[in-house]
Short mmCIF file of N, CA and C and ligand atoms in Angstrom, two decimals:
data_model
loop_
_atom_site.label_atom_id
_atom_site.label_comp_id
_atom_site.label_asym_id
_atom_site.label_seq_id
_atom_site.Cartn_x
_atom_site.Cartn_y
_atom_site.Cartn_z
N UNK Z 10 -0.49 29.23 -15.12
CA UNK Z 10 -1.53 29.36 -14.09
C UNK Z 10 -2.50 28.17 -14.18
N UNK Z 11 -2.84 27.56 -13.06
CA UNK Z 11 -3.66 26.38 -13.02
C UNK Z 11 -5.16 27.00 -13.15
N UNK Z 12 -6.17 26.14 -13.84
CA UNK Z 12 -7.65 26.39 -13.97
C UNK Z 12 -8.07 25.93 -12.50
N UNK Z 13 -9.47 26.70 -12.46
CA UNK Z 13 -10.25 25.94 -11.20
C UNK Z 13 -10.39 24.68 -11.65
N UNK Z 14 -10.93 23.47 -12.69
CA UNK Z 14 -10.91 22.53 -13.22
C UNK Z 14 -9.46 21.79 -12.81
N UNK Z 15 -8.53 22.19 -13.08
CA UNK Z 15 -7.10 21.41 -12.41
C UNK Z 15 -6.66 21.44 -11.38
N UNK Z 16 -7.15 22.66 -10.40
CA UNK Z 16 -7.19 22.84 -9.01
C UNK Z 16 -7.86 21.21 -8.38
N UNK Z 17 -9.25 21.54 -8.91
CA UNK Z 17 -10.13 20.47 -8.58
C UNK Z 17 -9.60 19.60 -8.89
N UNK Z 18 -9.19 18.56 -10.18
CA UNK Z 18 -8.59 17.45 -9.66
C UNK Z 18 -7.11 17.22 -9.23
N UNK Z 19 -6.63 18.26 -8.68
CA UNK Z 19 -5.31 18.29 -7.93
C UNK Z 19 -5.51 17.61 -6.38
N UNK Z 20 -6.65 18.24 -5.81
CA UNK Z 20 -7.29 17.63 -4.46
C UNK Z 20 -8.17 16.41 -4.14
N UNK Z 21 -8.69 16.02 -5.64
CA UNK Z 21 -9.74 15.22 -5.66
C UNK Z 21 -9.50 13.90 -4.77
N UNK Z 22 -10.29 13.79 -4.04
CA UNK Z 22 -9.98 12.11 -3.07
C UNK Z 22 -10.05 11.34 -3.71
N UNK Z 23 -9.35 9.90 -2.82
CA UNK Z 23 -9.90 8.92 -3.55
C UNK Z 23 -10.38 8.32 -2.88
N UNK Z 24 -11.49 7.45 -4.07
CA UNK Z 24 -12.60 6.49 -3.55
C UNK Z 24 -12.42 5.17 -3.56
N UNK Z 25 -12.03 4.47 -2.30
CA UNK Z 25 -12.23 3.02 -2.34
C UNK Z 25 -12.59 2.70 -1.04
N UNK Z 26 -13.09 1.37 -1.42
CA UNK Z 26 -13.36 0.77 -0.09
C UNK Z 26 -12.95 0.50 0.67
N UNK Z 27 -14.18 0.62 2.00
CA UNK Z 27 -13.46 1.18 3.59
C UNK Z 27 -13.16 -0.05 3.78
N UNK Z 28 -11.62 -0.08 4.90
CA UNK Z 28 -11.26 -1.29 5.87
C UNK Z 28 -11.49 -1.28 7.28
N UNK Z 29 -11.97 -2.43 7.77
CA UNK Z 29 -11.54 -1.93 9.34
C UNK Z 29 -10.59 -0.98 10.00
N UNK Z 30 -9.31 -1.23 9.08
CA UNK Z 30 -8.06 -0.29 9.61
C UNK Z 30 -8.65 1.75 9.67
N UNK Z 31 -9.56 1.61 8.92
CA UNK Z 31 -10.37 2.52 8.48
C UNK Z 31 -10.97 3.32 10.03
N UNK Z 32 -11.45 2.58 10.40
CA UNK Z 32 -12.79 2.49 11.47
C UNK Z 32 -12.43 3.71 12.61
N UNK Z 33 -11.00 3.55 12.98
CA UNK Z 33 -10.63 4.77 14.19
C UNK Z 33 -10.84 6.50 13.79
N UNK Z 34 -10.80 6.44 12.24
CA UNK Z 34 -10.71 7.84 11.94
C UNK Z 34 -12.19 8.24 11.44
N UNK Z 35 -13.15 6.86 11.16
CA UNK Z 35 -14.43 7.28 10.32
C UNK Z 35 -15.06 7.63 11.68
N UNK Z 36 -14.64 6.89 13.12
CA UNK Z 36 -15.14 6.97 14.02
C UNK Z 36 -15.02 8.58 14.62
N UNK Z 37 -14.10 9.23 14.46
CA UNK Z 37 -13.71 10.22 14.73
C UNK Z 37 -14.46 11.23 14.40
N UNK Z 38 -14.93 10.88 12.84
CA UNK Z 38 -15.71 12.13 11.58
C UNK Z 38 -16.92 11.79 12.10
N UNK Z 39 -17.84 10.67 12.37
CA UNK Z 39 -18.94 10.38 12.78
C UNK Z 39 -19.05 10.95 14.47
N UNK Z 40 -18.40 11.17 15.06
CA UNK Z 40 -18.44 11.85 16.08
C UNK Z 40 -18.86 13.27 16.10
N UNK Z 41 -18.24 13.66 15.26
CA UNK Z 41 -18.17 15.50 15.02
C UNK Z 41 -19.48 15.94 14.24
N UNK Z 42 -19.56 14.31 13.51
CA UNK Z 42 -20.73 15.00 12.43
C UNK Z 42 -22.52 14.90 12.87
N UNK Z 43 -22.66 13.61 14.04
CA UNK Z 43 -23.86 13.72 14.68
C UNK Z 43 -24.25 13.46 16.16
N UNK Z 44 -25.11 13.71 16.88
CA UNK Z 44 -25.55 13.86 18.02
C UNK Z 44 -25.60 12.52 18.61
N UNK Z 45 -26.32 11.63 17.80
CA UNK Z 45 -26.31 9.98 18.00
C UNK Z 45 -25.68 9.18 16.76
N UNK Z 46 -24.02 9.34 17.54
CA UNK Z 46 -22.95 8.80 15.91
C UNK Z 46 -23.62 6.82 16.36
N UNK Z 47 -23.14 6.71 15.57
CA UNK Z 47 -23.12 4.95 15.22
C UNK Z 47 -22.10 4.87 15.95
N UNK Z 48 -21.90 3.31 16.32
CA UNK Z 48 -21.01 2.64 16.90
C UNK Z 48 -19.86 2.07 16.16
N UNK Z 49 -18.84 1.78 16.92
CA UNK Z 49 -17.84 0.95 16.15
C UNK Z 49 -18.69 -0.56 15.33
N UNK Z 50 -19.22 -0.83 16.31
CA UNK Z 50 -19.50 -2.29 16.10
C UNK Z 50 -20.89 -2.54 14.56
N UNK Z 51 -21.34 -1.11 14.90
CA UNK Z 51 -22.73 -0.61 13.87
C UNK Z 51 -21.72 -0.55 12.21
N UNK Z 52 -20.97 -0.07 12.33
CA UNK Z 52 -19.92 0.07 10.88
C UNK Z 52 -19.00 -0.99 10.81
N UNK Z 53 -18.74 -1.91 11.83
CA UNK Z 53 -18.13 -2.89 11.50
C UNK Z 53 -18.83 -3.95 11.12
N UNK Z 54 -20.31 -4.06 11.88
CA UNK Z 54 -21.39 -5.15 10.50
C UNK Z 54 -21.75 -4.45 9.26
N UNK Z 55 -21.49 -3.89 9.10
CA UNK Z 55 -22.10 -3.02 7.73
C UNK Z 55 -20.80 -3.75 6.46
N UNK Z 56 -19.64 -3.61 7.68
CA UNK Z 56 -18.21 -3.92 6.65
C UNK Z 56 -18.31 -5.36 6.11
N UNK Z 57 -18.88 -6.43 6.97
CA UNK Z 57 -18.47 -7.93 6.51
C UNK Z 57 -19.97 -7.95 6.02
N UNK Z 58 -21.25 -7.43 6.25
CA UNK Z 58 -22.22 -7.41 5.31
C UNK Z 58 -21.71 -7.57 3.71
N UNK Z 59 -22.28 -8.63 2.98
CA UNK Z 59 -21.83 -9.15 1.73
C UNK Z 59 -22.85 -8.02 0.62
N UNK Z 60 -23.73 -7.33 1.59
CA UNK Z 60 -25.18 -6.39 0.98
C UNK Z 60 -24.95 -5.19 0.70
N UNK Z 61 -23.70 -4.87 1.92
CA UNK Z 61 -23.48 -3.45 1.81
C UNK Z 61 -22.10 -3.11 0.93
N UNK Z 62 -22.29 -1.92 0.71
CA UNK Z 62 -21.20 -1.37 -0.28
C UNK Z 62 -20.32 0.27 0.50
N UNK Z 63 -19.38 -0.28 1.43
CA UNK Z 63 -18.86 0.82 2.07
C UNK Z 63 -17.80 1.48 1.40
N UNK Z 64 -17.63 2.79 1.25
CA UNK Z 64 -16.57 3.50 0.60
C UNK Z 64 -16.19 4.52 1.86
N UNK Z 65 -14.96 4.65 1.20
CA UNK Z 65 -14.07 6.35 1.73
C UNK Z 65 -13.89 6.92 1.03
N UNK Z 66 -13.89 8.17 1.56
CA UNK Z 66 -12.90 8.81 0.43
C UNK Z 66 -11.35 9.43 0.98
N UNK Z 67 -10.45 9.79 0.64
CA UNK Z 67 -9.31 9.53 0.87
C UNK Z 67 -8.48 10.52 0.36
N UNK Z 68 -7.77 11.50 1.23
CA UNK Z 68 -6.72 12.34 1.02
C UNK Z 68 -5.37 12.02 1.88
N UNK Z 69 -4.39 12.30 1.02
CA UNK Z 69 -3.23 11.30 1.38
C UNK Z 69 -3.31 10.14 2.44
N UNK Z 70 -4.21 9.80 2.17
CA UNK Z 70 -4.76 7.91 2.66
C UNK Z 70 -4.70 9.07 4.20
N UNK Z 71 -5.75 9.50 4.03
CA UNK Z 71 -6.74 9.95 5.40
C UNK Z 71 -7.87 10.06 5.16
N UNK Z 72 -8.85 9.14 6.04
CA UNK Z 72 -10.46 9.17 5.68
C UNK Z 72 -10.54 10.55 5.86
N UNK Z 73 -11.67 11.25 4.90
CA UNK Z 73 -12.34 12.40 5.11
C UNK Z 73 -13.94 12.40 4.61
N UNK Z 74 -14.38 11.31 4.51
CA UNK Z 74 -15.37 11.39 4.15
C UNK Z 74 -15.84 9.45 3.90
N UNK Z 75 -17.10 9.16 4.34
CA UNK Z 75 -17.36 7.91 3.83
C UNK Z 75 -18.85 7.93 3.54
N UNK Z 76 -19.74 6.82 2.91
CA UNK Z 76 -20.79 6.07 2.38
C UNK Z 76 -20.84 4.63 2.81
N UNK Z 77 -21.78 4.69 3.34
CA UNK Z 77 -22.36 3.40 3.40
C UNK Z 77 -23.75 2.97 3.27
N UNK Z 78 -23.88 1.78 2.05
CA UNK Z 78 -25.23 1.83 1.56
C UNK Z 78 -25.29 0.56 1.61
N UNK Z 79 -26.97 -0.12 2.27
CA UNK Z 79 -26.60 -1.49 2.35
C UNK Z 79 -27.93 -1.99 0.77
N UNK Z 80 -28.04 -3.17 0.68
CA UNK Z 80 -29.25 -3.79 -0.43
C UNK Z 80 -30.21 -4.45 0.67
N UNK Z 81 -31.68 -4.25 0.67
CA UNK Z 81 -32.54 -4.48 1.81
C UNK Z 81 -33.26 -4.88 0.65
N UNK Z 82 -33.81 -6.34 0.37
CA UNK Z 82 -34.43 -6.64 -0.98
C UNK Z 82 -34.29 -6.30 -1.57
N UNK Z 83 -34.80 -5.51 -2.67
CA UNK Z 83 -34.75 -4.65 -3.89
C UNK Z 83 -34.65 -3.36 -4.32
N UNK Z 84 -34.25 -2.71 -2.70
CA UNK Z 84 -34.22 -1.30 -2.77
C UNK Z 84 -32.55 -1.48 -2.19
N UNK Z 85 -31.64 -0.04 -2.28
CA UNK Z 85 -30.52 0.55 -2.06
C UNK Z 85 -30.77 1.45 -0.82
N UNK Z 86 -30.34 1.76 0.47
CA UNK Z 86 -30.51 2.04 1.40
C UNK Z 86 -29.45 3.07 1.89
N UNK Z 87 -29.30 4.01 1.61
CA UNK Z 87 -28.12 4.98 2.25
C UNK Z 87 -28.11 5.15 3.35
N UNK Z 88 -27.56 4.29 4.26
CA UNK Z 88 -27.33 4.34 5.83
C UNK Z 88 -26.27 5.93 6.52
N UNK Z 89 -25.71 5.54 5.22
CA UNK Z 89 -25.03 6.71 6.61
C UNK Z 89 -23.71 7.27 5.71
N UNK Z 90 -23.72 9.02 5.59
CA UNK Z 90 -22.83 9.55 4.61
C UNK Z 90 -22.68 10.41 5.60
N UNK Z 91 -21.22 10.65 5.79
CA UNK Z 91 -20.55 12.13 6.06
C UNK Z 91 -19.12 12.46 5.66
N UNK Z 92 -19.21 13.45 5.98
CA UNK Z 92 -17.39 14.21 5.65
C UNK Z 92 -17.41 14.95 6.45
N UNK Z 93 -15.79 15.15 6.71
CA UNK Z 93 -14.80 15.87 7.77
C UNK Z 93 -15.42 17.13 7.44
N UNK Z 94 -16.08 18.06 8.94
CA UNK Z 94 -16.39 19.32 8.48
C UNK Z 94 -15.13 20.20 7.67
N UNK Z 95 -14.05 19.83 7.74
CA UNK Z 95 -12.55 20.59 6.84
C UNK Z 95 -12.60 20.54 5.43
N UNK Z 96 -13.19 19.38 5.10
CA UNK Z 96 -13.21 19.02 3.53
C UNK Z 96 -14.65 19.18 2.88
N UNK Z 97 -16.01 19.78 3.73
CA UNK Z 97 -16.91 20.27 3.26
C UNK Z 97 -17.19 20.94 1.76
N UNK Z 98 -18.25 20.84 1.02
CA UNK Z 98 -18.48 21.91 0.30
C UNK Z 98 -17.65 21.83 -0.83
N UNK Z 99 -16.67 20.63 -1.00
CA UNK Z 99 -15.83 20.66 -2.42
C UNK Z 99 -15.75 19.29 -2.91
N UNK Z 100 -17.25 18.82 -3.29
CA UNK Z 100 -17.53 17.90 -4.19
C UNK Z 100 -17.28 15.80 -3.28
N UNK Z 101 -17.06 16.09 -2.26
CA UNK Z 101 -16.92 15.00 -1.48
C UNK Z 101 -17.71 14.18 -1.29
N UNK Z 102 -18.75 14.44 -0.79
CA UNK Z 102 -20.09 13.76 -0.77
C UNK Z 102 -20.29 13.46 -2.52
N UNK Z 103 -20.80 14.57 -2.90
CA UNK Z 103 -20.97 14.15 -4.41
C UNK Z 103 -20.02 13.09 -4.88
N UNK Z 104 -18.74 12.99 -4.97
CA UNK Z 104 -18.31 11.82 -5.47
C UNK Z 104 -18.19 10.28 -4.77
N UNK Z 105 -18.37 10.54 -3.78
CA UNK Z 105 -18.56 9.34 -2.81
C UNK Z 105 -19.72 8.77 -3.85
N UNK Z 106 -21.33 9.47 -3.91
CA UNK Z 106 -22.50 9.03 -4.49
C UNK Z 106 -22.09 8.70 -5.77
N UNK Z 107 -21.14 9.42 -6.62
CA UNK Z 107 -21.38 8.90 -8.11
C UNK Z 107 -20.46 7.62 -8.31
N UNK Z 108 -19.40 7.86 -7.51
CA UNK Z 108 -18.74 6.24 -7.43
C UNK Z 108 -19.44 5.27 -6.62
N UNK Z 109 -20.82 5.34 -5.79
CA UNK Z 109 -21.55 4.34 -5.19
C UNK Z 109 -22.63 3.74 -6.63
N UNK Z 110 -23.00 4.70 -6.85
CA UNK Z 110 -24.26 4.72 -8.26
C UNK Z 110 -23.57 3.76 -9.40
N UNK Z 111 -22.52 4.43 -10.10
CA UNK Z 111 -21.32 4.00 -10.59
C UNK Z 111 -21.51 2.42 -10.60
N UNK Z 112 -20.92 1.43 -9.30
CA UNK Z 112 -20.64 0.67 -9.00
C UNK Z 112 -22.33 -0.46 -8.51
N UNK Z 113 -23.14 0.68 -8.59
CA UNK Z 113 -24.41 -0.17 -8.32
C UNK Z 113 -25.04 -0.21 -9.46
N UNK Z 114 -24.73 0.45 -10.44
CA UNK Z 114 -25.60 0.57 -11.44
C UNK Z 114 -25.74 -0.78 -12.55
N UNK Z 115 -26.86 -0.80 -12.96
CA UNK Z 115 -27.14 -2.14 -14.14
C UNK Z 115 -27.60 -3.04 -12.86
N UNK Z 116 -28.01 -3.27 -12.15
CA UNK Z 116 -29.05 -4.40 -10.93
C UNK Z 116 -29.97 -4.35 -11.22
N UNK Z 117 -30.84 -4.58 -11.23
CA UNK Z 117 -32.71 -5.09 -10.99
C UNK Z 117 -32.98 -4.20 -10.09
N UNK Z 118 -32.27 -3.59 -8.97
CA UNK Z 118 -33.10 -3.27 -7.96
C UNK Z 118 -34.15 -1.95 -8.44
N UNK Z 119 -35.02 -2.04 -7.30
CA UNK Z 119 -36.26 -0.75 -8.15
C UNK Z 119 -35.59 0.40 -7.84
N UNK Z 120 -34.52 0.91 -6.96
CA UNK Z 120 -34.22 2.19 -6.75
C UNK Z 120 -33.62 2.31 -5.59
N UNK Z 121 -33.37 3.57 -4.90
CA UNK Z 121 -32.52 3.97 -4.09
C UNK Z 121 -32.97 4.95 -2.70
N UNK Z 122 -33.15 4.77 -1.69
CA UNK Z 122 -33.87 5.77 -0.56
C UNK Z 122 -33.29 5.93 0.34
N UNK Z 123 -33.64 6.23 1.73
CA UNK Z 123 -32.96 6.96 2.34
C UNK Z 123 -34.02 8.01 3.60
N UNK Z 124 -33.57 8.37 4.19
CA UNK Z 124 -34.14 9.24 5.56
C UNK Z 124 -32.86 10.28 6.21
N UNK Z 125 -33.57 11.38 6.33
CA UNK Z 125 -32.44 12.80 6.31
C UNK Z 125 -33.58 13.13 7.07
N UNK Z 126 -32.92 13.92 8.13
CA UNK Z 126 -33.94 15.39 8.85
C UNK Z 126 -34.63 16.64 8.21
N UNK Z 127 -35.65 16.61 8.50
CA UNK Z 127 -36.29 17.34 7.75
C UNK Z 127 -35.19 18.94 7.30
N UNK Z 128 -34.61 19.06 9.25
CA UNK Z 128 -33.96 20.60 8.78
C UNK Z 128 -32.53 20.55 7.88
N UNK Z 129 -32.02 18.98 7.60
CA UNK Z 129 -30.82 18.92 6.86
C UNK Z 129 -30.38 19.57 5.52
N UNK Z 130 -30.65 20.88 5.39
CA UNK Z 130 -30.93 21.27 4.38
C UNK Z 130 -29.98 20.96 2.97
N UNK Z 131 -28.49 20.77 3.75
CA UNK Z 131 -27.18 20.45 2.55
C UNK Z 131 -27.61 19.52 2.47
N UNK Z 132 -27.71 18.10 3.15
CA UNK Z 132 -27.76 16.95 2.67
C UNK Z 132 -29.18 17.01 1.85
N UNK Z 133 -30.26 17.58 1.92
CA UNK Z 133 -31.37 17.50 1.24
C UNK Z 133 -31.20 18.02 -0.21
N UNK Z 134 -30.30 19.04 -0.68
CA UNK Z 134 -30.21 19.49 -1.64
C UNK Z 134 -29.14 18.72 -2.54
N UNK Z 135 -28.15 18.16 -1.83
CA UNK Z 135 -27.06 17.23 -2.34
C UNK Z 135 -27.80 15.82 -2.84
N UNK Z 136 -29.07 15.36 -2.10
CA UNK Z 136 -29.94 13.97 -2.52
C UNK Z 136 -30.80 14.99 -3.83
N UNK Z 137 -31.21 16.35 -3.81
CA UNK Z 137 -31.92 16.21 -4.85
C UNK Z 137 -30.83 16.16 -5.94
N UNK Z 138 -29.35 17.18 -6.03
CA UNK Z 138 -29.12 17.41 -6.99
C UNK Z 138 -29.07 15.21 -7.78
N UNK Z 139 -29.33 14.42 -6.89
CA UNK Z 139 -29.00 13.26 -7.51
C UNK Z 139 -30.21 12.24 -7.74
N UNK Z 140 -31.13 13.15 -8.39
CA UNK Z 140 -32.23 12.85 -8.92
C UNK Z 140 -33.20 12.26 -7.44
N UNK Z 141 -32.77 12.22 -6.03
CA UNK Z 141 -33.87 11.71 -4.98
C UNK Z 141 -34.77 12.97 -5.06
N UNK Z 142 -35.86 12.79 -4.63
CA UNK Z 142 -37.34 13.38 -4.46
C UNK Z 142 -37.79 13.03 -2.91
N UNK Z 143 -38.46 14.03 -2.18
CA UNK Z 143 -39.14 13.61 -1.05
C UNK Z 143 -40.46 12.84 -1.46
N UNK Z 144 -40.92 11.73 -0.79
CA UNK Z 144 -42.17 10.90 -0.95
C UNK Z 144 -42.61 10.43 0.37
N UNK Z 145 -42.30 10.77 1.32
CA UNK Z 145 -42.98 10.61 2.69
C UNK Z 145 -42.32 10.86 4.23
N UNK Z 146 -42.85 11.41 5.03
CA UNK Z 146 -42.29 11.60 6.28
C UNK Z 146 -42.30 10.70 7.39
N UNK Z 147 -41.63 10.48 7.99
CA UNK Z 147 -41.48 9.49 9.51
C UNK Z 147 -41.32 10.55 10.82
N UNK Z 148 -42.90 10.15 11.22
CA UNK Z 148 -42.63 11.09 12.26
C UNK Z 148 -41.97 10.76 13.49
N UNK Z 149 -41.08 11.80 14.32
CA UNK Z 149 -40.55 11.41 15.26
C UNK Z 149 -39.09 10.78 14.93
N UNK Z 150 -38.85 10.52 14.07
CA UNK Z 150 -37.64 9.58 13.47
C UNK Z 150 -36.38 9.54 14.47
N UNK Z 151 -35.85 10.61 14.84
CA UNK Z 151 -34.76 10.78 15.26
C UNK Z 151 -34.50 10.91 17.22
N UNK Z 152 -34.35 9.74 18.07
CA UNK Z 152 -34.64 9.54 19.08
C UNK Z 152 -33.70 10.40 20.02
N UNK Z 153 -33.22 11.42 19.43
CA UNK Z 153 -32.64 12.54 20.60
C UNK Z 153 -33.49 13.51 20.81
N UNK Z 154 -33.90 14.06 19.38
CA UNK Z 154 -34.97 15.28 19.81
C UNK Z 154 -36.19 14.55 18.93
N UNK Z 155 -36.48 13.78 18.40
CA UNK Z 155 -37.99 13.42 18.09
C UNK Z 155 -37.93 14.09 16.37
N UNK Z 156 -37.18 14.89 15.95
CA UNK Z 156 -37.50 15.17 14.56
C UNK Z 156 -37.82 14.65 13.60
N UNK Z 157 -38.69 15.07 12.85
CA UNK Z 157 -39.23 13.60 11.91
C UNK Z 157 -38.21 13.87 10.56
N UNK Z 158 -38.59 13.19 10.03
CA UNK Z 158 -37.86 12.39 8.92
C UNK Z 158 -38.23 12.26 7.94
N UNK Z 159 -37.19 13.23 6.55
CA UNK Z 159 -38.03 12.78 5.57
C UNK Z 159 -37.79 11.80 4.57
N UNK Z 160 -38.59 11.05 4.15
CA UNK Z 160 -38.07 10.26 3.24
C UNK Z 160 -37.76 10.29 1.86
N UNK Z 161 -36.86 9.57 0.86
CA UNK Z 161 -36.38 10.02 -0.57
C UNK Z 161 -36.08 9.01 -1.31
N UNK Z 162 -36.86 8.99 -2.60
CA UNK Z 162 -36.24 8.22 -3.30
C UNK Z 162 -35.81 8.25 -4.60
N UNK Z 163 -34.99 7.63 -5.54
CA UNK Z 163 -34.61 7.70 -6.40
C UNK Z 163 -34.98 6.09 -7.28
N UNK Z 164 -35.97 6.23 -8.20
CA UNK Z 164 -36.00 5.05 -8.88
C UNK Z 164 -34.83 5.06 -9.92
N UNK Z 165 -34.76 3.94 -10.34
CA UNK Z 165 -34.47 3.13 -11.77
C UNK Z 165 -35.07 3.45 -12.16
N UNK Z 166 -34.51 3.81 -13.68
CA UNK Z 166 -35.30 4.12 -15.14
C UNK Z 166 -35.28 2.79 -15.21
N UNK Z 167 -37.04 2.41 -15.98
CA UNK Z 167 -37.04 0.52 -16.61
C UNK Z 167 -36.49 1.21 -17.56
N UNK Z 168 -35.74 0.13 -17.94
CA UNK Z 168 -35.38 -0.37 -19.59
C UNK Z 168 -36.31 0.20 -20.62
N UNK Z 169 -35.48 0.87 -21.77
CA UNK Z 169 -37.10 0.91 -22.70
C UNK Z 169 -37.20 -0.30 -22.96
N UNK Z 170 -38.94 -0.63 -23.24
CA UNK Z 170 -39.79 -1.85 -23.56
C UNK Z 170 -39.68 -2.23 -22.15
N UNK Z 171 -39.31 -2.16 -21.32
CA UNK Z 171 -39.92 -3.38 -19.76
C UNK Z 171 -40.62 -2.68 -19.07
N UNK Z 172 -41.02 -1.00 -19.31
CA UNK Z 172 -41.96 -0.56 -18.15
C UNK Z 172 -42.72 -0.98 -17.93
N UNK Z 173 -43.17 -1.10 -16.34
CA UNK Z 173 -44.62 -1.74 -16.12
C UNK Z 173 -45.69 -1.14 -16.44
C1 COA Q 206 -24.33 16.61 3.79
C2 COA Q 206 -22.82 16.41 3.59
C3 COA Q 206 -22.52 14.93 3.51
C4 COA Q 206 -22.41 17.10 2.28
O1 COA Q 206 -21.02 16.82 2.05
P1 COA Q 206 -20.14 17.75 1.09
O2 COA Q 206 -18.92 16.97 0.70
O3 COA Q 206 -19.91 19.07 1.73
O4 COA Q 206 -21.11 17.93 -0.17
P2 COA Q 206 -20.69 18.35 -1.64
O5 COA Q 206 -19.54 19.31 -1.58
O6 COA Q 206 -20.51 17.11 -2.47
O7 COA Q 206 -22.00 19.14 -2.09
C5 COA Q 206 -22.79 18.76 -3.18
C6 COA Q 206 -24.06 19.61 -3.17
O8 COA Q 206 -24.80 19.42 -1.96
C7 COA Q 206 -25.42 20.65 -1.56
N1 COA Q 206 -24.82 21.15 -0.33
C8 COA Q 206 -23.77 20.61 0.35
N2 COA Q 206 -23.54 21.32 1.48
C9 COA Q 206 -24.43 22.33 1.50
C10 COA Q 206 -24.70 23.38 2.42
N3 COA Q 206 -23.98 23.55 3.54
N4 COA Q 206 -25.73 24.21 2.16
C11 COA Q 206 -26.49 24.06 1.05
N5 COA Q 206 -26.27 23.08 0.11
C12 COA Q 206 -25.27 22.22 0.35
C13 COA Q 206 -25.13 21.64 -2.68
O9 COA Q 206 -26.18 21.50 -3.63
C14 COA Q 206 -23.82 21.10 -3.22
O10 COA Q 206 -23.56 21.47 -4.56
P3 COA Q 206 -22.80 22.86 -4.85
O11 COA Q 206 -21.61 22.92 -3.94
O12 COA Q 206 -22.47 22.75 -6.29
O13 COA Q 206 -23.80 23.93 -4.52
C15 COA Q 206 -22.01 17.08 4.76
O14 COA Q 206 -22.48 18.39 4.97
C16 COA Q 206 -22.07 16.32 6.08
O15 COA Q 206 -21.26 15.41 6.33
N6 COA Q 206 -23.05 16.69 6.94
C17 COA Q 206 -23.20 16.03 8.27
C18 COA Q 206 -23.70 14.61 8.12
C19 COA Q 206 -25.00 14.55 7.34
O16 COA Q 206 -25.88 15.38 7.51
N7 COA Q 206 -25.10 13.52 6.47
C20 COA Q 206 -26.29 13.24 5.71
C21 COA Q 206 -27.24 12.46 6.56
S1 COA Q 206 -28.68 11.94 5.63
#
């Protein structure tokens, strides 16, 4: 009999980075997943951006989920995360983030932020379980219905001995 533990990585996606060839099916998930999806052309600068760091995640090489985070000076910027409502709720998002963190980690930069709807409640609880904190609102943020916006961040631990 298989454990839930071997279940889980029996399904587990994989994470690598998105290609253009990518783009028809992320386009698809970004459709389903918001009111004002991004454009083709919005995820295809994100892709040749040298700043940003785009992932999928991947069941039998079918997007079901992606990340895209760009570097805006010295902060990490989570532009834009979703998954296939089918593959919800079983660690997808979460590993998208720990293989983004993963792969960003050891930089200078001061930390990591981001803007979610106030009523987003999964995605709000999925940024705390990853150490983000709310630290300020944008009102109005969201130009379909005006909802404001909250903001989150996640610093860098300094180094011991370099805190300011
Ligand atoms: C938010 C979203 C990316 C989460 O993806 P996911 O793969 O289902 O998330 P995970 O399975 O990795 O969940 C990790 C944690 O997030 C939280 N979470 C995720 N979905 C949740 C829900 N529906 N209700 C409450 N908490 C939720 C939980 O703390 C969960 O941990 P747990 O399952 O151990 O309780 C997904 O719901 C989505 O694509 N939503 C639409 C797009 C969106 O809102 N993106 C974020 C914009 S800022």
């Amino acid at each position: 009999m298989t454990s839930a533990k071997d279940r889980e990585a029996l399904w587990r996606p994989e994470i690598t980075p998105l290609q253009f060839v990518d783009l028809d099916r992320v386009e698809q998930i970004e459709k389903e997943c918001y009111g004002l999806p991004w454009s083709r052309a919005m995820f295809a600068g994100e892709l040749i951006k040298s700043s940003s760091i785009c992932l999928g995640a991947f069941r039998l090489e079918r997007v079901i989920g992606y990340l895209i985070v760009s570097l805006f000076v010295d902060d990490w910027h989570i532009m834009n995360l979703a998954v296939d409502p089918a593959w919800r709720r079983r660690g997808v998002a979460g590993q998208l983030l720990n293989d983004f963190l993963a792969r960003s980690a050891g930089g200078r930069e001061r930390g990591y932020t981001l803007e979610v709807r106030k009523s987003n409640e999964a995605a709000i609880r999925l940024y705390e379980q990853f150490g983000f904190k709310a630290r300020g609102i944008r009102r109005g943020y969201y130009l379909d219905d005006y909802e404001d916006a909250l903001i989150m961040w996640r610093d860098n631990s300094p180094e011991p001995g370099n805190e300011e």
